[in-house]
Coordinates of C-alpha atoms in Angstrom, one line a residue:
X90 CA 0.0 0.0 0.0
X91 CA 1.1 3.2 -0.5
X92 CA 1.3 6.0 2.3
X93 CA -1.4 8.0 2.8
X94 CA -1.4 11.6 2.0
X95 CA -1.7 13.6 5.6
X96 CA -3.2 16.9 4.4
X97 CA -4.0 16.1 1.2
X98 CA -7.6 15.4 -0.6
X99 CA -8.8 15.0 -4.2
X100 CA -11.0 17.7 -5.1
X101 CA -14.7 16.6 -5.8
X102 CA -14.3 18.0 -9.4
X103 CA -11.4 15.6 -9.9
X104 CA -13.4 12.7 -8.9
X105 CA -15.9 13.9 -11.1
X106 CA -13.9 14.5 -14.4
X107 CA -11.7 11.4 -13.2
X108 CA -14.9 9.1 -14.1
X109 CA -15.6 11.1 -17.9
X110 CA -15.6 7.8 -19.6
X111 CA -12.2 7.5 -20.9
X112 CA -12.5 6.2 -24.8
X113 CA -9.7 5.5 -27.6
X114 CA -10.2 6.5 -30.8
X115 CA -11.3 3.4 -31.9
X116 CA -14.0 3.7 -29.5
X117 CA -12.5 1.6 -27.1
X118 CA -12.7 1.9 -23.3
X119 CA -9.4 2.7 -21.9
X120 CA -7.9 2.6 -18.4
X121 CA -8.4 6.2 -16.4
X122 CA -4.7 5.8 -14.7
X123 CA -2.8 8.6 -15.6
X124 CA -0.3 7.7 -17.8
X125 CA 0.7 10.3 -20.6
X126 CA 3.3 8.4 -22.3
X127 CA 0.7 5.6 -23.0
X128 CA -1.1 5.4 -26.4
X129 CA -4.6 4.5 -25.7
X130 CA -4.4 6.9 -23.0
X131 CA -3.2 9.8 -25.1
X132 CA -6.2 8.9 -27.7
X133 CA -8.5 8.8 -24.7
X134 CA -7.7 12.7 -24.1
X135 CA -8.1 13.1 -27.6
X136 CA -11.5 12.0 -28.1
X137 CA -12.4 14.5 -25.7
X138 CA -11.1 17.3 -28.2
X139 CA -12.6 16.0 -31.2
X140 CA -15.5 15.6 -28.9
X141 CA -15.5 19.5 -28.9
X142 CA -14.7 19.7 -32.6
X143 CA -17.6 17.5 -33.5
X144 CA -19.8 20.8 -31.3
X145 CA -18.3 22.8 -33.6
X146 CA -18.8 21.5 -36.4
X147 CA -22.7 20.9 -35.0
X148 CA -22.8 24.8 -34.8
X149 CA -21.4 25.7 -38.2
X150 CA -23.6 23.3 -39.9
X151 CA -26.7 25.4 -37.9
X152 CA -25.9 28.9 -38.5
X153 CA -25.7 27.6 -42.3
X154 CA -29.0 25.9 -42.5
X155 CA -30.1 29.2 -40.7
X156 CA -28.5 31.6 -42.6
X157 CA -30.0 29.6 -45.8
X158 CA -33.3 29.8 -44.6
X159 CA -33.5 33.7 -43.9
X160 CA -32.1 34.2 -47.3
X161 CA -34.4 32.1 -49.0
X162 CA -37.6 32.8 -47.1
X163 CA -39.3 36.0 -47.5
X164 CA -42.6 37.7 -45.8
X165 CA -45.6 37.5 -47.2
X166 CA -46.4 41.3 -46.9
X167 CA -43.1 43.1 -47.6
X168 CA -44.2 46.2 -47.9
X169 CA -45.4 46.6 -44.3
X170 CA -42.4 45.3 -43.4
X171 CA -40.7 48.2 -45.2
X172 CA -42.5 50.4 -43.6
X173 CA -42.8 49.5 -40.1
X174 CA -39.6 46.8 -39.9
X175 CA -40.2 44.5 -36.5
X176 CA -36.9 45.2 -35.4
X177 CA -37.7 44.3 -32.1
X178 CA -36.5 40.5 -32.1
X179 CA -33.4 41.6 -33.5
X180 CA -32.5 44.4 -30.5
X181 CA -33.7 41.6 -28.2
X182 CA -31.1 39.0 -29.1
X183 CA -28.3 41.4 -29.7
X184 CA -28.5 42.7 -26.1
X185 CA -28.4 38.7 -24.9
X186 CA -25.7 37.8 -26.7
X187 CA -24.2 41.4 -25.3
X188 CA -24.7 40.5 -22.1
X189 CA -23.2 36.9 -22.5
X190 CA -20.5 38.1 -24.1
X191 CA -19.8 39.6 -21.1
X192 CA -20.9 37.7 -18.7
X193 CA -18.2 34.9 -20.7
X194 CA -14.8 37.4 -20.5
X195 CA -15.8 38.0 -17.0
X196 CA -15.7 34.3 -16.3
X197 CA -12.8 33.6 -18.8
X198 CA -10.8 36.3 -16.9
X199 CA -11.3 34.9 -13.2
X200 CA -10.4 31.1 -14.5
X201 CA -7.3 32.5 -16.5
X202 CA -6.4 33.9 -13.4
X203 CA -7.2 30.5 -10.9
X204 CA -5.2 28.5 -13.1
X205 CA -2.3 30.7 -13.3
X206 CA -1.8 31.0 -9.6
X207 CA -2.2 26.9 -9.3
X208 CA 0.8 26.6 -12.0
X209 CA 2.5 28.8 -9.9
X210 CA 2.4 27.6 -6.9
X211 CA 3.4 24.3 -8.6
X212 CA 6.3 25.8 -9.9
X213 CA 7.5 27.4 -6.6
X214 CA 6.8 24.2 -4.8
X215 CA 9.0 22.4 -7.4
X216 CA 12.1 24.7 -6.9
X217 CA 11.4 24.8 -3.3
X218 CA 12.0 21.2 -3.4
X219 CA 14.2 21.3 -6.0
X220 CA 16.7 23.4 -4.0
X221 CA 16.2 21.3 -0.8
X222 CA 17.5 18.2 -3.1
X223 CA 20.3 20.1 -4.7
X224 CA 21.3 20.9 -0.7
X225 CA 21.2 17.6 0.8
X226 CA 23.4 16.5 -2.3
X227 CA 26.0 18.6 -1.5
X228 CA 25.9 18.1 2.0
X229 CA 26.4 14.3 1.5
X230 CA 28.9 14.7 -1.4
X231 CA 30.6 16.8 0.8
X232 CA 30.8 14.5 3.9
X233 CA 31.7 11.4 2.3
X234 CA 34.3 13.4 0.5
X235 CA 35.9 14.7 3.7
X236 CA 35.7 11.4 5.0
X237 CA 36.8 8.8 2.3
X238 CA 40.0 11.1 1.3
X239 CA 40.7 14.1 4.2
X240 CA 40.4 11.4 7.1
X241 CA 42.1 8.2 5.2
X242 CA 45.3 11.0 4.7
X243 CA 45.4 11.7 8.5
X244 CA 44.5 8.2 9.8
X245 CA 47.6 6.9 7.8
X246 CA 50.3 9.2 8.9
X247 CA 49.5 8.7 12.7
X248 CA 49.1 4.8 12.0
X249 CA 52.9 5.5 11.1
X250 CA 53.6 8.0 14.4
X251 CA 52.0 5.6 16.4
X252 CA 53.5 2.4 15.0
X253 CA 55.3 1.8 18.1
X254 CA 52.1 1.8 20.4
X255 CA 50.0 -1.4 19.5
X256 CA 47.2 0.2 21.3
X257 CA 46.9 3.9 19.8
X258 CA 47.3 1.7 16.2
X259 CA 44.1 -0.2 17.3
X260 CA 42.5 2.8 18.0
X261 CA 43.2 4.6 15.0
X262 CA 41.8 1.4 13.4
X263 CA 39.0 1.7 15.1
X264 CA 38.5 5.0 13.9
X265 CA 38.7 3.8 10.4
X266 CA 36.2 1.3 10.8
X267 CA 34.0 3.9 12.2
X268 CA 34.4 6.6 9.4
X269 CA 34.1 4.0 6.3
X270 CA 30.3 2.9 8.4
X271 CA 29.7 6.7 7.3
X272 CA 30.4 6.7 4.4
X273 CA 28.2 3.5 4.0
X274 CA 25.1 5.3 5.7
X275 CA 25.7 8.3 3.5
X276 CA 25.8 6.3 0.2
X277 CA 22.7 4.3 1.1
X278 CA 20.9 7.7 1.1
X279 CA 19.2 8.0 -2.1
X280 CA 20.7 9.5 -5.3
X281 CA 19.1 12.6 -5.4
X282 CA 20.6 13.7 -8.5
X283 CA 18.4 12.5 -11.0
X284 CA 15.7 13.5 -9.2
X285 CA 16.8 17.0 -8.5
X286 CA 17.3 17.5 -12.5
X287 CA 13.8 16.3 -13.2
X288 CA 12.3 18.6 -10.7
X289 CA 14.1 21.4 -12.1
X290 CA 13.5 21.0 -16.2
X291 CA 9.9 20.0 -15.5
X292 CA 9.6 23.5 -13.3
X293 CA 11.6 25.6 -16.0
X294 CA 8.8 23.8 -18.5
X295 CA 5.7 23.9 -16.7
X296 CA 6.4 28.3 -16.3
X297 CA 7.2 28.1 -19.9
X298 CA 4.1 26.8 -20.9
X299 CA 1.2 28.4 -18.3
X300 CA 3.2 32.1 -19.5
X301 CA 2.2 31.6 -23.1
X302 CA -1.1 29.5 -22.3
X303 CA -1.6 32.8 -20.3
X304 CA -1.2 35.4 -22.8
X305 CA -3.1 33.2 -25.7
X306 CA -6.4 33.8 -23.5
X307 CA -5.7 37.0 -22.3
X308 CA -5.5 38.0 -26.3
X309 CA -8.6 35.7 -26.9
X310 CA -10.8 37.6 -23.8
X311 CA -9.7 40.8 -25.3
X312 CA -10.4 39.8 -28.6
X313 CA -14.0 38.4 -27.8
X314 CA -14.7 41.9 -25.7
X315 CA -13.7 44.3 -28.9
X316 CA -15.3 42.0 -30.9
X317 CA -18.7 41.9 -29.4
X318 CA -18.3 45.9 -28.4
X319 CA -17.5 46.4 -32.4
X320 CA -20.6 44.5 -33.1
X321 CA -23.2 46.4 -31.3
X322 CA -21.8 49.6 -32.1
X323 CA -22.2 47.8 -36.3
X324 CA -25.8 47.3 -35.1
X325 CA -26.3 50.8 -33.3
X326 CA -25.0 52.6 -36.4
X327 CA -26.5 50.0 -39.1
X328 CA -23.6 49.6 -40.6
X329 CA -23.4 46.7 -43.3
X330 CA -18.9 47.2 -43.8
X331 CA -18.6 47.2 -39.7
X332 CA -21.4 44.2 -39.4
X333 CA -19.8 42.1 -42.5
X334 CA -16.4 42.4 -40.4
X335 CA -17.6 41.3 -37.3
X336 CA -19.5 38.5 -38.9
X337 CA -16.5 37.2 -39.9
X338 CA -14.2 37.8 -36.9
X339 CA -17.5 36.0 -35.0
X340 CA -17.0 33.0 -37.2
X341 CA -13.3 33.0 -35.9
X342 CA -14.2 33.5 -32.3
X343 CA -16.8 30.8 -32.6
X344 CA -13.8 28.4 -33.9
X345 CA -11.6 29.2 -31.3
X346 CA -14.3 29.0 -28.4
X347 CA -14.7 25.2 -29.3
X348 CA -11.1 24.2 -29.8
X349 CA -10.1 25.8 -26.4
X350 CA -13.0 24.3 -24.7
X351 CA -12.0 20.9 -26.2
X352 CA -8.2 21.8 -24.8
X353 CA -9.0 23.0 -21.7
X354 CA -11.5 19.3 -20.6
X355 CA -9.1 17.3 -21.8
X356 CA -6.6 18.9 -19.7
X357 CA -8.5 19.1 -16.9
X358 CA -9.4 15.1 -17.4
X359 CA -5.7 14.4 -17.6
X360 CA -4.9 16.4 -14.4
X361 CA -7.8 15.1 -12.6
X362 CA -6.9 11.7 -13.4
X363 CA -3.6 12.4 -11.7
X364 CA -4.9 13.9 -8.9
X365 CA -6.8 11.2 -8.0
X366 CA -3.7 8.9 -7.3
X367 CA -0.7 11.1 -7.2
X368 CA 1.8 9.3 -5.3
X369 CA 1.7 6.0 -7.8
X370 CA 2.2 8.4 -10.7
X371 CA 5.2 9.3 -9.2
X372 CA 6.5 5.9 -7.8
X373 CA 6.0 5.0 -11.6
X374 CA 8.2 7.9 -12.6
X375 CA 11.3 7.2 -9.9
X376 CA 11.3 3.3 -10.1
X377 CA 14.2 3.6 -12.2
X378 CA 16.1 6.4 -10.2
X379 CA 14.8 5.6 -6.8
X380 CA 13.6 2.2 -5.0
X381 CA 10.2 1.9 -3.6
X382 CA 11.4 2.1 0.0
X383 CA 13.3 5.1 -1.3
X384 CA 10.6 6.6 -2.9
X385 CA 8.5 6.4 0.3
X386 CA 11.3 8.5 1.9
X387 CA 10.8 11.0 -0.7
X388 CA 7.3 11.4 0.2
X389 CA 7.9 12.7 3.3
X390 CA 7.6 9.0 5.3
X391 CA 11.8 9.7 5.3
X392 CA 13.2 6.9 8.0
X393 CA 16.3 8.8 10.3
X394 CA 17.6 5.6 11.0
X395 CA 20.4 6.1 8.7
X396 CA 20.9 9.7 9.9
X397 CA 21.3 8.0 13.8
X398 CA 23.9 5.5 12.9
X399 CA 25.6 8.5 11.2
X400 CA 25.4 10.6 14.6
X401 CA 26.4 7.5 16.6
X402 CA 29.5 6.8 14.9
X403 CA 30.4 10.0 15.0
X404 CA 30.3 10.3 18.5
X405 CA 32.6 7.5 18.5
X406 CA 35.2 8.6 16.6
X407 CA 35.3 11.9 18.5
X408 CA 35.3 10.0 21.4
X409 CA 38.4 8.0 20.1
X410 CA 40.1 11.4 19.2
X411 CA 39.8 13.0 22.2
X412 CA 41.4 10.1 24.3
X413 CA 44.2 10.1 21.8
X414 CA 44.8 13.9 22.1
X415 CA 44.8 13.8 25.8
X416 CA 47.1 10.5 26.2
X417 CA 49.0 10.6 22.9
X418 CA 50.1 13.3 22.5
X419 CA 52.3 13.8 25.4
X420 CA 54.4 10.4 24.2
X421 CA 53.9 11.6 20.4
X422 CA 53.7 15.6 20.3
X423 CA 53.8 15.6 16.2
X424 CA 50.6 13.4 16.1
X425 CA 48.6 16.6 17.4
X426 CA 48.6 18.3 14.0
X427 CA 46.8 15.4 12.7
X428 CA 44.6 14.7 15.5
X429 CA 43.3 18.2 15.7
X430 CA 42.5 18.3 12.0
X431 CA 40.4 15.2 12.5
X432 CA 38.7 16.9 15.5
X433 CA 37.9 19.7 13.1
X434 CA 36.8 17.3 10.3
X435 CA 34.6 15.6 12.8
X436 CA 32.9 19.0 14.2
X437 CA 32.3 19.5 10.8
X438 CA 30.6 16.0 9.8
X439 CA 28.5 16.9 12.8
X440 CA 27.5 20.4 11.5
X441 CA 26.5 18.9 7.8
X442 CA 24.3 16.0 9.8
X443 CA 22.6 18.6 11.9
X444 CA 21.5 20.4 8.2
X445 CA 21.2 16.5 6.5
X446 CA 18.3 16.4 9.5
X447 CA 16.6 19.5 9.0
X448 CA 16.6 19.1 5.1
X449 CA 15.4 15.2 5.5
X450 CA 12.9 16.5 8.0
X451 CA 9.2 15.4 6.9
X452 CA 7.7 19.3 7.3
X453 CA 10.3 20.5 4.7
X454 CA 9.6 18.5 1.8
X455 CA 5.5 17.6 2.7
X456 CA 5.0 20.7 2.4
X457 CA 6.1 21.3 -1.1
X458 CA 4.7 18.5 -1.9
X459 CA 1.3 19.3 -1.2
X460 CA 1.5 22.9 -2.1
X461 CA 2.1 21.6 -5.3
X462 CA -0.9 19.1 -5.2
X463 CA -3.2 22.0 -4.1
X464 CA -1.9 24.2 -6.6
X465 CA -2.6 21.9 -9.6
X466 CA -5.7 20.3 -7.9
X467 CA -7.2 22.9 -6.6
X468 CA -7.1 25.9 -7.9
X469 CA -5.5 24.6 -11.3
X470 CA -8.3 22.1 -12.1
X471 CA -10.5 24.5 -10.8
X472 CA -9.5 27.2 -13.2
X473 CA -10.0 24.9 -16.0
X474 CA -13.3 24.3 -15.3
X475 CA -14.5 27.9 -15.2
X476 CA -12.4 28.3 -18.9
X477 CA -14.9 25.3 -20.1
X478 CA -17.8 27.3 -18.7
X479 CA -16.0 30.5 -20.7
X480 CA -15.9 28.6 -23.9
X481 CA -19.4 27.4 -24.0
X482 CA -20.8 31.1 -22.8
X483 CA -18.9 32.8 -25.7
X484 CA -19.6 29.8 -28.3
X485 CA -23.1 30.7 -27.2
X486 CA -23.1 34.5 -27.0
X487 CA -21.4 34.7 -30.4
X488 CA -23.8 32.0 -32.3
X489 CA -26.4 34.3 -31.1
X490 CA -24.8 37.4 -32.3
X491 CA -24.2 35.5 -35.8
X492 CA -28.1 35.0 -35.8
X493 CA -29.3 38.5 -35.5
X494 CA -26.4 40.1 -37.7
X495 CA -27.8 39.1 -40.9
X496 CA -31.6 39.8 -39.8
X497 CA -30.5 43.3 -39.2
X498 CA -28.6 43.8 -42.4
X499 CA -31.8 42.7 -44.1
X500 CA -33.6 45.1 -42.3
X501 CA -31.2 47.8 -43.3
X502 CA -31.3 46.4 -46.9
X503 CA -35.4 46.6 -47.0
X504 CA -35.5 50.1 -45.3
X505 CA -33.2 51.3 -47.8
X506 CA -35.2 49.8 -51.2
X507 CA -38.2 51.6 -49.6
X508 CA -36.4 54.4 -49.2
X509 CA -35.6 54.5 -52.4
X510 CA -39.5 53.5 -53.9
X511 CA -40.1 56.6 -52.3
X512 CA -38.0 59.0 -53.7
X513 CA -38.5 57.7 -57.2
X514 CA -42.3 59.1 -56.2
X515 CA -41.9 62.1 -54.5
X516 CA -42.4 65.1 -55.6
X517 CA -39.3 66.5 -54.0
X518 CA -36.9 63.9 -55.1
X519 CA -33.5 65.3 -56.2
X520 CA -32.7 62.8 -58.6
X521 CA -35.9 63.4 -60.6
X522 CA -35.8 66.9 -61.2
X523 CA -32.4 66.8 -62.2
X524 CA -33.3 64.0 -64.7
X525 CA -36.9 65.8 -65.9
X526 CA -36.9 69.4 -64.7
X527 CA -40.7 71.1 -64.6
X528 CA -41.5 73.7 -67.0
X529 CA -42.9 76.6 -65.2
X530 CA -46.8 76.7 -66.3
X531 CA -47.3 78.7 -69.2
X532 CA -50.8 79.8 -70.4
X533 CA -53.4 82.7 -70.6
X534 CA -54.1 84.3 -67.7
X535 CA -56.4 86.8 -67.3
X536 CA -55.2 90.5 -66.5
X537 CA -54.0 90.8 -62.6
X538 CA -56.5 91.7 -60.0
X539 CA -55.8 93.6 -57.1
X540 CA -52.9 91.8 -55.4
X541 CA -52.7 94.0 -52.1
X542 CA -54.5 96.5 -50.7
X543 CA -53.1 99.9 -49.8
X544 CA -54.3 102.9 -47.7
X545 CA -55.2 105.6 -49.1
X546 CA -52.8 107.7 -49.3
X547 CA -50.7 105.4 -51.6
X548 CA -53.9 104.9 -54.2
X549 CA -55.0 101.7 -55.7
X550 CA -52.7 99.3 -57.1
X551 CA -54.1 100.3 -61.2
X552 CA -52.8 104.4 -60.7
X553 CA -49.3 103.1 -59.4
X554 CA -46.9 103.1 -62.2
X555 CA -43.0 103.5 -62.7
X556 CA -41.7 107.1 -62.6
X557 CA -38.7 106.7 -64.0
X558 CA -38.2 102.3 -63.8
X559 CA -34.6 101.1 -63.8
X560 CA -33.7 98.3 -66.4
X561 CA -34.2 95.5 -65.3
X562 CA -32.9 92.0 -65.7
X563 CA -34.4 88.8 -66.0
X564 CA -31.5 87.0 -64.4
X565 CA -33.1 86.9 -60.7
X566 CA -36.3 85.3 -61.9
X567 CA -34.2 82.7 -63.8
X568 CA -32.6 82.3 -61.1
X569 CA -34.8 81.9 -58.5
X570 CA -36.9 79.7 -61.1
X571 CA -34.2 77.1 -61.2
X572 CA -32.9 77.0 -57.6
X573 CA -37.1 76.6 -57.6
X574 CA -37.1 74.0 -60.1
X575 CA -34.5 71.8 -57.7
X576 CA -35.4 72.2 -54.3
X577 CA -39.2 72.6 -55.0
X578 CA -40.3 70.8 -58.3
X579 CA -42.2 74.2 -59.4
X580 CA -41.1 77.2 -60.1
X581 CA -42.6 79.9 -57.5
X582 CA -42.0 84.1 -57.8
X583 CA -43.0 85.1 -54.0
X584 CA -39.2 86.4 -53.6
X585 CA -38.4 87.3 -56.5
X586 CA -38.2 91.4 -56.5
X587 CA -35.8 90.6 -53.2
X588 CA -33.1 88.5 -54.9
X589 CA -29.9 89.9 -54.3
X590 CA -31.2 91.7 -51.4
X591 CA -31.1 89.7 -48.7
X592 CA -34.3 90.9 -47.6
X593 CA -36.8 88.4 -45.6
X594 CA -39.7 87.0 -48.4
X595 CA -42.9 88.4 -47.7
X596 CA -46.0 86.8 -45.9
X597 CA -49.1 86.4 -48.0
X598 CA -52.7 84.9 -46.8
X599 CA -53.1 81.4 -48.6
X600 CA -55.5 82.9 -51.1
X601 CA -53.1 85.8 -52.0
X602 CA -50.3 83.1 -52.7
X603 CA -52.6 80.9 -55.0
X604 CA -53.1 84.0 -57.2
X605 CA -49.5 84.6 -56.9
X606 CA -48.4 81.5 -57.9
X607 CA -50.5 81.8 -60.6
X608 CA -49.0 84.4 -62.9
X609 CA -46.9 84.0 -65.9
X610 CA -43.6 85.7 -66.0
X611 CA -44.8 88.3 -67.9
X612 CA -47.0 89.2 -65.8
X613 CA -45.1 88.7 -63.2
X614 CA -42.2 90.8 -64.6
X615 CA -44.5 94.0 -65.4
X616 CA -45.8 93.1 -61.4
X617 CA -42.2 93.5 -60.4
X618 CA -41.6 96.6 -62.1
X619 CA -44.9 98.4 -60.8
X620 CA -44.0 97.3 -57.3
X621 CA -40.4 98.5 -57.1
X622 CA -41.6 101.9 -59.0

């Protein structure tokens, strides 16, 4: 059995994605252990993507049927729809897919973020433990070094001082013995050098690959966010360019909604697969590098047995020492160099076993280990889930928004053919009077009645007549006639004595301005004259 993680339990999410029926791509069933390097189990996580590309492809295949159908399909009564378009369906749907839209970046934004902070804290876990490793390598590489070459040199040159006292030799035996049973405790550590490496490249990878993961879907949130804000303004403005744009960059969103979500839930399969079970993934991993028992050390169930031999034959040996300085070196004064230099060597052994103990402690390394498991578990796994829930939110918002773009630009297509029946109609239409200019209305009118009544002190309007009358030009009326003729359809006089003039037109009752309108420009040229005079 493998030890039990203290601390440590599987989210309920990866229990959940842990039973997704895993399925080859020969629609086989396949075994939910994580194990990447497998096959089947690759093929597994695969069927999940093409799982989402087979939604996609669901989706396109819909918008086309629909898109057919509103281009084939008309109203029955078209020109009330010209008049009075029901654009009411269309304002609906682009607000919901507005507000999903957002509602989707909002989401997409606060998963980004989750699983960013679980690779993270993976990553700081790993060179936590990484350096931890990497020091309790070179604290025994160290040790047995000092040991197997510093103390051998000194041992053998006091074996020759003391060559004359059988029982200092038997000590400094003794000694030997003691320091090559350190050296054995040291090397039956484990070989932490493999492991170290591993922890380091797959640390240096893992930031590698969350940096760049994180910047694709920051650009794909912002992206989605202009997008849909481009969009509505296109439908705000009715413009056909700006809507034919964003029906295309919709079409691209829509593609890349489904292929993330089929990234992200097979990620989040794999990683809840692993979750489940972490510590035989890794005893999988290490078999070759490190024994079980080993292994079980690794995960923090580390035995200090080893680590007490190492402080009881050091004890020993400075034990041993210190007798040999005290009654040696009177009879033997050059043996104290040597002596004292294996006193120092010893203090030092002792030193690097206090810091072997505190590095080999269980809190140390259980606690990157776990941090690491929570980070990818947790809040990784978790993050995940909520860019699933982001995908399928925008695929939606967007397949919406693709569904009321082209009902508006038929709307703005029908509003503008009627806008254009109308003009071909009116009166007042530009296009026609430049094409077919009116003829002012000729024909025999009687003489002019009284046009104005004056007081009488000015007479009636038959005694008024010019004094001595300027020349005057018919290039006002012609004028006035064509400008007239352009902005009016027919020709009408009420201003012309004031052209040039700048002078207001004046006011007549509606029965005055029938019989004004009336004249011919004969008459109303003689009119003019009689007036100014």
């Amino acid at each position: 059995m493998l030890p039990e993680r203290v601390g440590y339990v599987p989210p309920c999410w990866a229990h959940w994605l842990h039973h997704v029926p895993h399925v080859s791509l020969r629609f086989q069933a396949v075994d939910d252990t994580f194990r990447p390097q497998d096959e089947d189990y690759q093929q597994s996580l695969l069927f999940l993507a093409c799982v989402a590309a087979a939604g996609l492809g669901l989706t396109l295949l819909a918008l086309a049927v629909y898109l057919s159908c509103l281009c084939c399909c008309r109203t029955e009564d078209e020109e009330d729809e010209t008049k009075k378009p029901n654009s009411c369906c269309v304002t609906w749907t682009a607000v919901t897919a507005g507000l999903l839209c957002c509602v989707a970046v909002g989401v997409g934004f606060y998963g980004n973020s989750e699983t960013n902070d679980g690779v993270y804290q993976l990553t700081y876990s790993l060179y936590n433990a990484n350096h931890t490793l990497a020091g309790v390598e070179n604290l025994v590489t160290g040790t047995v070094g000092s040991m197997q070459s510093g103390l051998k040199a000194h041992l053998s040159r006091l074996d020759e001082i003391f060559a004359t006292r059988q029982d200092f030799v038997q000590t400094l035996q003794f000694t030997q013995k003691m320091s090559d049973n350190v050296v054995k405790q040291l090397l039956g550590l484990p070989d932490w050098q493999q492991t170290k490496v591993n922890l380091a490249t797959l640390a240096e990878r893992a930031a590698f690959i969350e940096y760049y993961r994180w910047l694709t879907y920051m650009l794909i949130l912002i992206l989605d966010l202009v997008v849909c804000l481009a969009a509505c303004l296109g439908l705000a403005k009715q413009s056909r360019c700006l809507l034919t744009t964003m029906m295309v960059f919709g079409v691209l969103i829509l593609i890349l909604s489904w292929a993330s979500l089929g990234a992200d839930l097979a990620t989040a399969v794999g990683v809840s697969d692993f979750c489940v079970s972490p510590d035989k993934f890794i005893m999988n991993q290490t078999k070759d590098v490190i024994s079980y028992s080993e292994y079980s050390h690794f995960i923090c169930t580390f035995s200090l047995q080893s680590l007490t031999v190492f402080q009881r034959s050091l004890t020993t040996m400075q034990v041993q020492v210190q007798g040999l300085l005290q009654f040696a070196v009177p009879l033997f004064p050059t043996a104290k160099r040597d002596l004292m230099s294996i006193q120092h060597l010893l203090n030092s052994s002792e030193t690097s076993l206090h810091q072997l103990t505190a590095l080999l402690d269980c809190r140390g390394l259980n606690k990157d280990y776990l941090d690491a498991l929570m980070g990818v578990c947790y809040d990784g796994v978790e993050g995940m889930l909520y860019l699933c829930v982001f995908s399928l939110l925008a695929a939606a918002a967007f397949c919406t928004m693709l569904c009321a773009i082209p009902r508006a630009w038929r709307q703005i297509t029908t509003r503008q053919r009627g806008y254009d029946d109308v003009e071909e109609e009116d009166p007042f239409n530009l296009r026609t009077q430049r094409v077919t200019p009116q003829q002012p209305h000729q024909g025999d009118h009687g003489n002019l009645h009284t046009f104005c009544s004056y007081n009488s002190s000015m007479g009636s309007q038959i005694s008024l007549h010019p004094a001595a009358a300027p020349p005057t030009s018919n290039t006002p009326v012609t004028e006035y006639m064509n400008q007239s003729a352009v902005f009016g359809g027919t020709p009408r006089y009420e201003n012309v004595p004031l052209i040039g003039r700048g002078s207001p037109p004046p006011s007549y009752s509606p029965s005055m301005r029938a019989t004004y309108l009336s004249m011919t420009e004969d008459q109303m040229r003689h009119f003019g004259e009689d007036f100014r005079a």
